CSV table of C-alpha atoms and ligand atoms in Angstrom, one decimal:
chain,number,residue,atom,x,y,z
A,1,MET,CA,-21.2,21.6,29.9
A,2,THR,CA,-20.5,24.9,27.9
A,3,ALA,CA,-23.2,25.6,25.1
A,4,ILE,CA,-21.8,25.9,21.7
A,5,THR,CA,-23.7,28.9,21.0
A,6,GLU,CA,-22.0,30.9,23.8
A,7,GLN,CA,-18.7,30.6,22.0
A,8,ARG,CA,-19.0,33.8,19.9
A,9,ASP,CA,-16.4,36.3,19.0
A,10,TRP,CA,-18.4,39.5,19.4
A,11,SER,CA,-16.1,41.6,17.3
A,12,THR,CA,-16.4,39.4,14.3
A,13,GLY,CA,-19.8,37.8,15.0
A,14,ARG,CA,-18.4,34.4,14.1
A,15,ARG,CA,-19.1,31.5,16.0
A,16,ASP,CA,-16.4,29.2,17.6
A,17,TRP,CA,-17.5,25.8,16.8
A,18,SER,CA,-14.3,24.1,18.2
A,19,ALA,CA,-15.4,24.3,21.8
A,20,GLY,CA,-18.1,21.9,21.0
A,21,LEU,CA,-16.0,19.3,19.2
A,22,ALA,CA,-16.5,15.6,20.4
A,23,ARG,CA,-13.7,14.3,22.6
A,24,ARG,CA,-12.9,11.6,19.9
A,25,THR,CA,-11.9,14.4,17.5
A,26,HIS,CA,-9.2,15.8,19.8
A,27,SER,CA,-6.2,13.3,18.8
A,28,LEU,CA,-7.4,12.7,15.3
A,29,GLY,CA,-5.0,14.9,13.2
A,30,GLY,CA,-5.9,14.5,9.5
A,31,GLY,CA,-4.2,17.8,8.3
A,32,GLU,CA,-1.7,15.6,6.2
A,33,ILE,CA,-4.6,13.9,4.2
A,34,THR,CA,-6.4,17.2,3.7
A,35,ALA,CA,-3.2,18.7,2.4
A,36,ILE,CA,-2.4,15.8,-0.1
A,37,LEU,CA,-5.9,16.1,-1.4
A,38,ALA,CA,-5.5,19.8,-1.8
A,39,LEU,CA,-2.6,19.2,-4.0
A,40,ALA,CA,-4.4,16.7,-6.2
A,41,GLY,CA,-5.0,19.2,-8.9
A,42,ALA,CA,-1.8,21.3,-8.5
A,43,THR,CA,-0.1,21.6,-12.1
A,44,ASP,CA,3.1,23.6,-11.1
A,45,VAL,CA,4.4,21.3,-8.2
A,46,ILE,CA,6.0,17.9,-8.7
A,47,THR,CA,3.9,16.0,-6.1
A,48,PHE,CA,5.3,12.8,-4.5
A,49,SER,CA,2.8,13.3,-1.7
A,50,GLY,CA,-0.6,11.4,-2.5
A,51,GLY,CA,-0.9,7.6,-3.1
A,52,PHE,CA,-2.8,8.5,-6.4
A,53,PRO,CA,-2.9,6.1,-9.2
A,54,ASP,CA,-1.7,7.5,-12.6
A,55,PRO,CA,-4.7,8.6,-14.6
A,56,ALA,CA,-3.2,6.8,-17.6
A,57,THR,CA,-4.4,3.6,-15.8
A,58,PHE,CA,-7.9,4.9,-16.0
A,59,PRO,CA,-9.9,3.3,-19.0
A,60,ALA,CA,-12.0,6.2,-19.8
A,61,GLY,CA,-12.9,5.3,-23.2
A,62,LEU,CA,-14.2,1.9,-22.3
A,63,LEU,CA,-15.9,3.2,-19.2
A,64,ALA,CA,-17.7,5.8,-21.1
A,65,GLY,CA,-19.3,3.0,-23.4
A,66,ILE,CA,-20.1,0.9,-20.4
A,67,ALA,CA,-21.7,3.7,-18.3
A,68,SER,CA,-23.7,4.9,-21.2
A,69,ARG,CA,-25.0,1.4,-21.9
A,70,LEU,CA,-26.0,0.9,-18.2
A,71,ILE,CA,-27.8,4.0,-17.9
A,72,THR,CA,-29.7,3.4,-21.1
A,73,GLU,CA,-30.2,-0.4,-20.6
A,74,ASP,CA,-30.1,-1.1,-16.9
A,75,ALA,CA,-31.1,2.2,-15.2
A,76,GLY,CA,-33.5,0.3,-12.8
A,77,VAL,CA,-30.5,-1.2,-11.0
A,78,ALA,CA,-27.6,1.1,-11.9
A,79,LEU,CA,-29.2,4.1,-10.9
A,80,GLN,CA,-31.2,2.6,-7.9
A,81,TYR,CA,-30.1,1.9,-4.2
A,82,SER,CA,-28.3,-1.4,-3.9
A,83,ALA,CA,-28.5,-3.9,-1.1
A,84,THR,CA,-26.2,-2.8,1.7
A,85,GLU,CA,-23.8,-5.8,1.4
A,86,GLY,CA,-23.6,-4.9,-2.5
A,87,LEU,CA,-25.3,-6.2,-5.6
A,88,ALA,CA,-25.6,-10.0,-5.7
A,89,GLY,CA,-24.0,-10.1,-9.2
A,90,VAL,CA,-21.1,-8.0,-8.1
A,91,ARG,CA,-20.6,-9.9,-4.9
A,92,ASP,CA,-20.5,-13.0,-7.2
A,93,TYR,CA,-18.0,-11.5,-9.5
A,94,VAL,CA,-15.8,-10.3,-6.6
A,95,SER,CA,-16.2,-13.5,-4.9
A,96,GLY,CA,-15.2,-15.5,-7.9
A,97,ARG,CA,-12.1,-13.4,-8.5
A,98,LEU,CA,-10.9,-14.0,-4.8
A,99,GLY,CA,-11.4,-17.5,-5.4
A,100,SER,CA,-9.1,-17.5,-8.2
A,101,LEU,CA,-6.6,-15.0,-6.6
A,102,GLU,CA,-6.4,-16.5,-3.2
A,103,GLY,CA,-7.4,-20.3,-3.9
A,104,ARG,CA,-10.6,-19.8,-1.7
A,105,PRO,CA,-13.8,-17.9,-2.5
A,106,PRO,CA,-15.4,-16.4,0.5
A,107,GLY,CA,-18.7,-18.2,1.5
A,108,GLY,CA,-22.2,-16.5,1.0
A,109,GLY,CA,-22.2,-14.3,4.2
A,110,GLU,CA,-18.3,-13.7,4.2
A,111,LEU,CA,-18.2,-10.9,1.7
A,112,MET,CA,-19.7,-7.4,1.3
A,113,ILE,CA,-18.9,-4.7,-1.1
A,114,THR,CA,-17.4,-1.3,0.5
A,115,SER,CA,-16.9,2.2,-0.6
A,116,GLY,CA,-13.2,1.8,-0.8
A,117,GLY,CA,-10.7,0.5,1.6
A,118,ILE,CA,-11.0,3.0,4.4
A,119,ASP,CA,-14.7,2.4,4.5
A,120,CYS,CA,-13.9,-1.1,5.7
A,121,MET,CA,-11.8,0.1,8.6
A,122,GLU,CA,-14.2,2.9,9.5
A,123,LEU,CA,-16.9,0.3,9.8
A,124,LEU,CA,-14.6,-2.2,11.7
A,125,ALA,CA,-13.8,0.7,14.1
A,126,LYS,CA,-17.3,1.7,14.5
A,127,SER,CA,-18.5,-1.8,15.3
A,128,PHE,CA,-15.7,-3.3,17.5
A,129,VAL,CA,-13.6,-0.4,19.1
A,130,ASP,CA,-14.6,1.0,22.7
A,131,PRO,CA,-12.8,3.9,24.2
A,132,GLY,CA,-9.4,2.6,25.3
A,133,ASP,CA,-9.4,-0.7,23.4
A,134,VAL,CA,-6.0,-1.6,22.0
A,135,VAL,CA,-5.4,-1.7,18.4
A,136,VAL,CA,-1.9,-2.7,17.2
A,137,VAL,CA,-0.6,-1.3,13.8
A,138,GLU,CA,2.6,-1.5,12.0
A,139,ALA,CA,5.0,1.4,12.9
A,140,PRO,CA,4.9,3.2,10.5
A,141,THR,CA,1.6,2.5,8.7
A,142,TYR,CA,-1.2,4.0,6.5
A,143,LEU,CA,-2.4,7.2,8.4
A,144,GLY,CA,-5.9,6.9,7.3
A,145,ALA,CA,-6.2,3.6,9.3
A,146,ILE,CA,-4.7,5.3,12.4
A,147,MET,CA,-7.3,7.9,12.1
A,148,ALA,CA,-10.2,5.5,11.7
A,149,PHE,CA,-9.3,3.6,14.9
A,150,ARG,CA,-8.5,6.8,16.8
A,151,GLY,CA,-11.8,8.2,15.6
A,152,TYR,CA,-13.4,5.7,18.0
A,153,GLU,CA,-10.9,6.3,20.8
A,154,ALA,CA,-8.8,3.2,20.5
A,155,ASP,CA,-5.4,3.1,22.1
A,156,VAL,CA,-3.4,2.6,18.9
A,157,ARG,CA,0.0,1.1,19.6
A,158,GLY,CA,2.8,0.6,16.9
A,159,VAL,CA,5.0,-2.5,16.4
A,160,PRO,CA,8.1,-1.9,14.4
A,161,VAL,CA,8.6,-3.3,10.9
A,162,ASP,CA,11.8,-4.2,9.1
A,163,GLY,CA,12.6,-5.6,5.5
A,164,ALA,CA,10.5,-8.7,6.2
A,165,GLY,CA,7.4,-6.7,7.5
A,166,LEU,CA,5.8,-6.5,10.9
A,167,ARG,CA,8.2,-7.7,13.5
A,168,VAL,CA,6.1,-10.5,14.7
A,169,GLU,CA,8.6,-11.5,17.5
A,170,VAL,CA,8.3,-8.0,19.1
A,171,LEU,CA,4.6,-8.4,19.0
A,172,ALA,CA,4.9,-12.0,20.6
A,173,GLY,CA,6.9,-10.4,23.4
A,174,LEU,CA,4.2,-7.6,24.1
A,175,LEU,CA,1.5,-10.3,24.1
A,176,ALA,CA,3.4,-12.5,26.3
A,177,GLY,CA,3.8,-9.5,28.7
A,178,GLY,CA,0.2,-9.0,28.8
A,179,LEU,CA,-0.9,-6.8,26.0
A,180,ARG,CA,-4.3,-7.7,24.8
A,181,PRO,CA,-5.2,-6.0,21.5
A,182,LYS,CA,-8.8,-6.3,20.0
A,183,ILE,CA,-7.5,-5.6,16.5
A,184,LEU,CA,-4.1,-5.9,14.7
A,185,TYR,CA,-4.1,-3.9,11.5
A,186,THR,CA,-1.5,-4.8,8.9
A,187,ILE,CA,-0.7,-4.1,5.2
A,188,PRO,CA,1.4,-7.2,4.4
A,189,ASP,CA,2.0,-6.4,0.6
A,190,PHE,CA,4.0,-3.6,-0.6
A,191,GLN,CA,3.1,-1.5,2.4
A,192,ASN,CA,1.9,2.2,2.9
A,193,PRO,CA,4.5,3.9,3.5
A,194,THR,CA,7.6,1.5,3.2
A,195,GLY,CA,6.8,-0.5,0.1
A,196,LEU,CA,7.9,-3.6,2.0
A,197,SER,CA,6.1,-6.9,2.5
A,198,MET,CA,5.8,-9.4,5.2
A,199,SER,CA,7.5,-12.7,4.7
A,200,ALA,CA,5.5,-16.1,4.5
A,201,GLU,CA,7.2,-17.2,7.9
A,202,ARG,CA,5.9,-14.1,9.6
A,203,ARG,CA,2.4,-14.4,8.2
A,204,ALA,CA,2.1,-18.1,9.5
A,205,GLU,CA,3.4,-16.9,13.0
A,206,LEU,CA,1.2,-14.1,13.2
A,207,VAL,CA,-2.1,-15.9,12.6
A,208,ALA,CA,-0.9,-18.5,15.1
A,209,LEU,CA,-0.7,-15.6,17.5
A,210,ALA,CA,-4.2,-14.3,16.6
A,211,ARG,CA,-5.6,-17.7,17.3
A,212,ARG,CA,-3.7,-18.2,20.6
A,213,TYR,CA,-4.6,-14.7,22.0
A,214,GLY,CA,-8.0,-14.1,20.4
A,215,PHE,CA,-7.5,-10.9,18.4
A,216,LEU,CA,-8.8,-10.1,14.9
A,217,ILE,CA,-6.3,-9.4,12.2
A,218,ALA,CA,-7.5,-6.6,9.8
A,219,GLU,CA,-5.3,-7.3,6.5
A,220,ASP,CA,-5.5,-4.4,4.1
A,221,VAL,CA,-4.5,-5.8,0.6
A,222,ALA,CA,-4.7,-2.4,-1.2
A,223,TYR,CA,-1.6,-2.9,-3.2
A,224,ARG,CA,-1.4,-6.9,-3.2
A,225,GLU,CA,-2.2,-7.0,-7.0
A,226,LEU,CA,0.5,-4.4,-7.9
A,227,GLY,CA,3.7,-6.4,-7.3
A,228,PHE,CA,6.7,-5.8,-9.8
A,229,GLY,CA,8.0,-9.4,-9.9
A,230,SER,CA,6.9,-12.9,-8.4
A,231,ALA,CA,3.6,-13.1,-6.6
A,232,PRO,CA,3.5,-12.1,-2.8
A,233,PRO,CA,3.1,-14.9,-0.2
A,234,PRO,CA,-0.4,-16.2,0.4
A,235,SER,CA,-2.7,-13.6,2.1
A,236,LEU,CA,-3.4,-13.8,5.8
A,237,TRP,CA,-7.2,-14.4,5.1
A,238,SER,CA,-6.3,-17.3,2.9
A,239,LEU,CA,-4.2,-18.7,5.8
A,240,ALA,CA,-6.7,-18.1,8.5
A,241,PRO,CA,-10.3,-17.0,7.3
A,242,ASP,CA,-11.5,-17.7,11.0
A,243,VAL,CA,-9.4,-14.8,12.4
A,244,VAL,CA,-8.6,-12.4,9.6
A,245,LEU,CA,-10.8,-9.5,7.9
A,246,GLN,CA,-9.5,-8.8,4.6
A,247,ALA,CA,-10.0,-5.2,3.3
A,248,GLY,CA,-9.7,-4.7,-0.5
A,249,THR,CA,-9.9,-1.8,-2.7
A,250,PHE,CA,-10.5,-1.1,-6.4
A,251,SER,CA,-9.0,2.5,-6.0
A,252,LYS,CA,-5.7,1.5,-6.9
A,253,ILE,CA,-6.4,-1.1,-9.8
A,254,PHE,CA,-9.5,0.3,-11.3
A,255,PHE,CA,-10.1,4.0,-10.3
A,256,PRO,CA,-10.5,5.9,-7.1
A,257,GLY,CA,-13.5,8.1,-8.4
A,258,VAL,CA,-15.7,4.9,-8.1
A,259,ARG,CA,-15.1,4.4,-4.3
A,260,LEU,CA,-15.3,0.7,-4.2
A,261,GLY,CA,-13.7,-2.2,-2.2
A,262,TRP,CA,-14.5,-5.3,-0.5
A,263,ALA,CA,-14.4,-7.0,3.0
A,264,ALA,CA,-13.9,-10.7,3.3
A,265,GLY,CA,-14.0,-12.4,6.7
A,266,PRO,CA,-15.9,-14.4,9.3
A,267,ASP,CA,-19.7,-14.1,8.6
A,268,GLU,CA,-20.7,-12.8,11.9
A,269,ILE,CA,-18.1,-9.9,11.4
A,270,ILE,CA,-19.4,-9.2,7.9
A,271,ALA,CA,-23.0,-9.2,9.0
A,272,THR,CA,-21.9,-6.5,11.9
A,273,LEU,CA,-20.2,-4.3,9.2
A,274,VAL,CA,-23.2,-4.4,7.1
A,275,VAL,CA,-25.5,-3.2,9.9
A,276,ALA,CA,-22.8,-0.5,10.6
A,277,LYS,CA,-22.9,0.7,6.9
A,278,GLN,CA,-26.6,1.1,7.0
A,279,ASN,CA,-26.2,4.5,8.8
A,280,SER,CA,-23.1,5.6,7.1
A,281,ASP,CA,-23.6,5.6,3.3
A,282,GLN,CA,-26.1,2.8,3.4
A,283,CYS,CA,-24.8,1.1,0.3
A,284,SER,CA,-21.9,1.6,-2.2
A,285,GLY,CA,-23.0,3.2,-5.5
A,286,ALA,CA,-24.8,0.9,-7.8
A,287,LEU,CA,-23.5,2.7,-11.0
A,288,GLY,CA,-20.0,2.2,-9.9
A,289,GLN,CA,-20.6,-1.4,-8.9
A,290,ARG,CA,-22.0,-2.3,-12.4
A,291,MET,CA,-19.3,-0.6,-14.1
A,292,LEU,CA,-16.9,-2.6,-12.2
A,293,GLU,CA,-18.7,-6.0,-12.9
A,294,GLU,CA,-19.0,-5.3,-16.7
A,295,PHE,CA,-15.3,-4.1,-16.9
A,296,GLY,CA,-14.1,-7.0,-14.7
A,297,ARG,CA,-16.2,-9.9,-16.3
A,298,SER,CA,-15.0,-9.1,-19.8
A,299,GLY,CA,-11.3,-9.3,-18.8
A,300,HIS,CA,-10.5,-5.7,-18.9
A,301,LEU,CA,-9.6,-5.4,-15.3
A,302,ASP,CA,-7.0,-7.9,-15.3
A,303,ARG,CA,-5.4,-6.8,-18.5
A,304,GLN,CA,-5.2,-3.3,-17.0
A,305,ILE,CA,-3.6,-4.5,-13.9
A,306,VAL,CA,-0.7,-6.3,-16.0
A,307,LYS,CA,-0.1,-2.5,-17.8
A,308,SER,CA,-0.2,-0.7,-14.2
A,309,ARG,CA,2.3,-3.1,-12.7
A,310,ALA,CA,4.7,-2.3,-15.5
A,311,LEU,CA,4.2,1.4,-15.3
A,312,TYR,CA,4.6,1.4,-11.5
A,313,ALA,CA,7.7,-0.7,-11.7
A,314,ARG,CA,9.3,1.7,-14.1
A,315,ARG,CA,8.4,4.7,-11.8
A,316,ALA,CA,9.9,2.9,-8.9
A,317,ALA,CA,13.1,2.1,-10.8
A,318,LEU,CA,13.4,5.8,-12.0
A,319,THR,CA,12.8,7.0,-8.5
A,320,SER,CA,15.5,4.6,-7.0
A,321,ALA,CA,17.9,5.7,-9.7
A,322,ALA,CA,17.3,9.5,-9.0
A,323,LEU,CA,17.7,8.9,-5.2
A,324,ALA,CA,21.0,7.2,-5.8
A,325,GLU,CA,22.1,10.2,-7.8
A,326,HIS,CA,20.7,13.1,-5.8
A,327,MET,CA,20.4,12.3,-2.0
A,328,PRO,CA,23.1,13.5,0.5
A,329,GLU,CA,25.5,11.0,2.1
A,330,GLY,CA,23.8,9.1,4.9
A,331,THR,CA,20.2,8.9,3.4
A,332,THR,CA,18.8,5.5,3.2
A,333,TRP,CA,15.6,4.3,1.4
A,334,THR,CA,13.7,1.2,0.8
A,335,ALA,CA,13.5,-0.8,-2.5
A,336,PRO,CA,9.9,-1.7,-3.0
A,337,GLU,CA,9.0,-4.8,-5.2
A,338,GLY,CA,5.4,-3.5,-5.8
A,339,GLY,CA,2.9,-0.7,-4.8
A,340,PHE,CA,3.3,3.1,-4.9
A,341,TYR,CA,5.8,4.1,-2.3
A,342,ILE,CA,9.7,4.5,-1.3
A,343,TRP,CA,10.3,5.3,2.3
A,344,LEU,CA,13.3,7.5,2.9
A,345,THR,CA,15.4,8.4,6.0
A,346,ALA,CA,17.4,11.2,6.1
A,347,PRO,CA,20.6,11.6,8.3
A,348,GLY,CA,21.3,13.6,11.4
A,349,GLY,CA,18.0,14.3,12.9
A,350,VAL,CA,16.6,16.3,10.0
A,351,ASP,CA,13.1,17.6,10.7
A,352,THR,CA,11.1,16.7,7.6
A,353,VAL,CA,8.0,18.3,9.0
A,354,ALA,CA,9.6,21.7,9.2
A,355,LEU,CA,11.2,21.2,5.8
A,356,SER,CA,8.0,20.7,3.9
A,357,ALA,CA,7.6,24.4,3.5
A,358,ALA,CA,11.1,24.8,1.9
A,359,ALA,CA,10.1,21.8,-0.4
A,360,ARG,CA,7.0,23.6,-1.4
A,361,ASP,CA,9.0,26.7,-2.2
A,362,LYS,CA,10.9,24.6,-4.6
A,363,LYS,CA,7.7,23.3,-6.0
A,364,VAL,CA,8.1,19.8,-4.9
A,365,ALA,CA,5.9,18.0,-2.2
A,366,TYR,CA,6.3,14.9,-0.1
A,367,VAL,CA,4.6,13.6,3.0
A,368,PRO,CA,6.8,13.8,6.2
A,369,GLY,CA,7.2,10.7,8.1
A,370,ARG,CA,5.7,11.6,11.4
A,371,PRO,CA,1.9,11.0,10.8
A,372,PHE,CA,2.5,7.3,9.7
A,373,TYR,CA,3.5,6.5,13.3
A,374,PRO,CA,1.0,6.3,16.2
A,375,GLY,CA,3.7,7.8,18.4
A,376,ASP,CA,6.4,10.5,18.0
A,377,ASP,CA,8.7,8.7,15.5
A,378,GLY,CA,9.5,9.5,12.0
A,379,LEU,CA,10.9,12.9,12.3
A,380,ALA,CA,13.6,12.3,9.7
A,381,GLN,CA,11.7,10.3,7.4
A,382,ILE,CA,9.8,11.0,4.2
A,383,ARG,CA,7.2,9.0,2.1
A,384,LEU,CA,7.6,9.3,-1.7
A,385,ALA,CA,4.6,8.4,-4.0
A,386,TYR,CA,6.2,7.7,-7.2
A,387,SER,CA,2.9,6.4,-8.8
A,388,ARG,CA,1.5,9.6,-10.2
A,389,VAL,CA,4.8,11.6,-11.2
A,390,ALA,CA,5.5,11.5,-14.9
A,391,ASP,CA,8.6,9.8,-15.9
A,392,ASP,CA,10.4,12.9,-17.1
A,393,LEU,CA,9.8,14.9,-13.8
A,394,ILE,CA,11.0,12.2,-11.5
A,395,ASP,CA,14.6,13.1,-11.5
A,396,GLU,CA,13.9,16.8,-11.2
A,397,GLY,CA,11.6,16.2,-8.3
A,398,VAL,CA,14.0,14.1,-6.4
A,399,ARG,CA,16.9,16.6,-7.2
A,400,ARG,CA,14.8,19.2,-5.5
A,401,ILE,CA,14.2,17.1,-2.4
A,402,GLY,CA,18.0,16.5,-2.4
A,403,GLU,CA,18.7,20.1,-2.5
A,404,VAL,CA,16.2,20.8,0.5
A,405,LEU,CA,17.9,18.1,2.4
A,406,ARG,CA,21.5,19.2,1.6
A,407,THR,CA,20.5,22.7,2.6
A,408,ALA,CA,19.2,21.7,5.9
A,409,LEU,CA,22.2,19.5,6.7
A,410,GLY,CA,24.5,22.3,5.7
A,411,GLU,CA,22.8,24.6,8.2
A,412,LYS,CA,23.1,22.4,11.1
B,1,PLP,C1,-3.0,0.9,2.8
B,1,PLP,C2,-4.2,1.7,2.2
B,1,PLP,N1,-5.5,1.2,2.6
B,1,PLP,C3,-6.5,1.9,2.1
B,1,PLP,C4,-6.4,3.1,1.4
B,1,PLP,C5,-7.7,3.8,1.0
B,1,PLP,O1,-8.3,3.2,-0.1
B,1,PLP,P1,-9.5,3.8,-0.6
B,1,PLP,O2,-9.3,5.2,-1.4
B,1,PLP,O3,-10.1,2.8,-1.5
B,1,PLP,O4,-10.6,4.0,0.7
B,1,PLP,C6,-5.1,3.6,1.0
B,1,PLP,C7,-5.1,4.7,0.2
B,1,PLP,O5,-4.1,5.3,0.1
B,1,PLP,C8,-4.2,2.7,1.3
B,1,PLP,O6,-2.9,3.2,1.0
């Protein structure tokens, strides 16, 4: 074994820490998320890159009043550690909300508060994934989830999606051929990155497969409440609470600065995740939990969600119209019915990773498709997040991306 301290560049005196990195970090990636977050405050770039909610949806005035009142009148709770599974009142509020949204409230031990959606995936991977365990994901999928499972050395396999979501018949074929996943991770509603949803028929087939082959479905409902039209089909968790762990987040419907979400699932699994959380952040912040509860119980959250849906529906429509106007011949893209994203496929083997630099020169940013796959696909694809681009910049931003693609195609 090489001691970390021996890896020193004597000309500069700097130590090379990389030699000591744990094996589990080797295939992690993560540069894309760092790049997205680095652009969070950029003002001179039209950025379609991060899945950020629009700050216009942040209820700053109301929150200032709530926070001030909590700090003055409820400091003993709001400024204190909370129980690891979340404050009792907040769990009661979230449980009631799930009951009315999903037709079934979780039982006492079936719900915990998490620090956002990614916390649930991290706790799940930490508790259930041994090196080499198979985790099936949609291809493409949310890259943070791929990273969470890879972080515990899962063997992450992709199953393709189409306009009706995960291709469950492909999964069924793999299972019949001997594949034995421990976990299947899916985003059934307005998926990241495609914006597409899983049909009701496939949901029923998927839970039947989970029961038959004994795997856990991790259902990520990050965008479920942000549909533009009719309600999505029943959640997987409401269909099969015995084999589904639902991961929810308040990041997209309340605000991400609060880092809050929930996990609902079989009580044995929730109890295990609660233990795992004790040595990560121990508990989600009590001040944020109480703010959510106050905001939610007074009806503000549900009213805000109605406004957010209209805002994102308008942005999606503007982006689609701009794509129709500016994309080169042969480019295709999805038509989302909710959420934050449009997924674009460029023609002729365009390399969207290589083109990101040209896009940045034109002061426009997107995320190339590649990191959304566990394998090597996605080279000609792009994820466009329209959620935070001002209405009057959407057309210009899309025009610039079109120009980058046209130039690349012309040079071929
Ligand atoms: C599908 C999905 N799940 C989870 C998350 C992470 O949510 P949070 O910020 O609450 O951790 C995101 C964020 O982009 C997402 O797109």
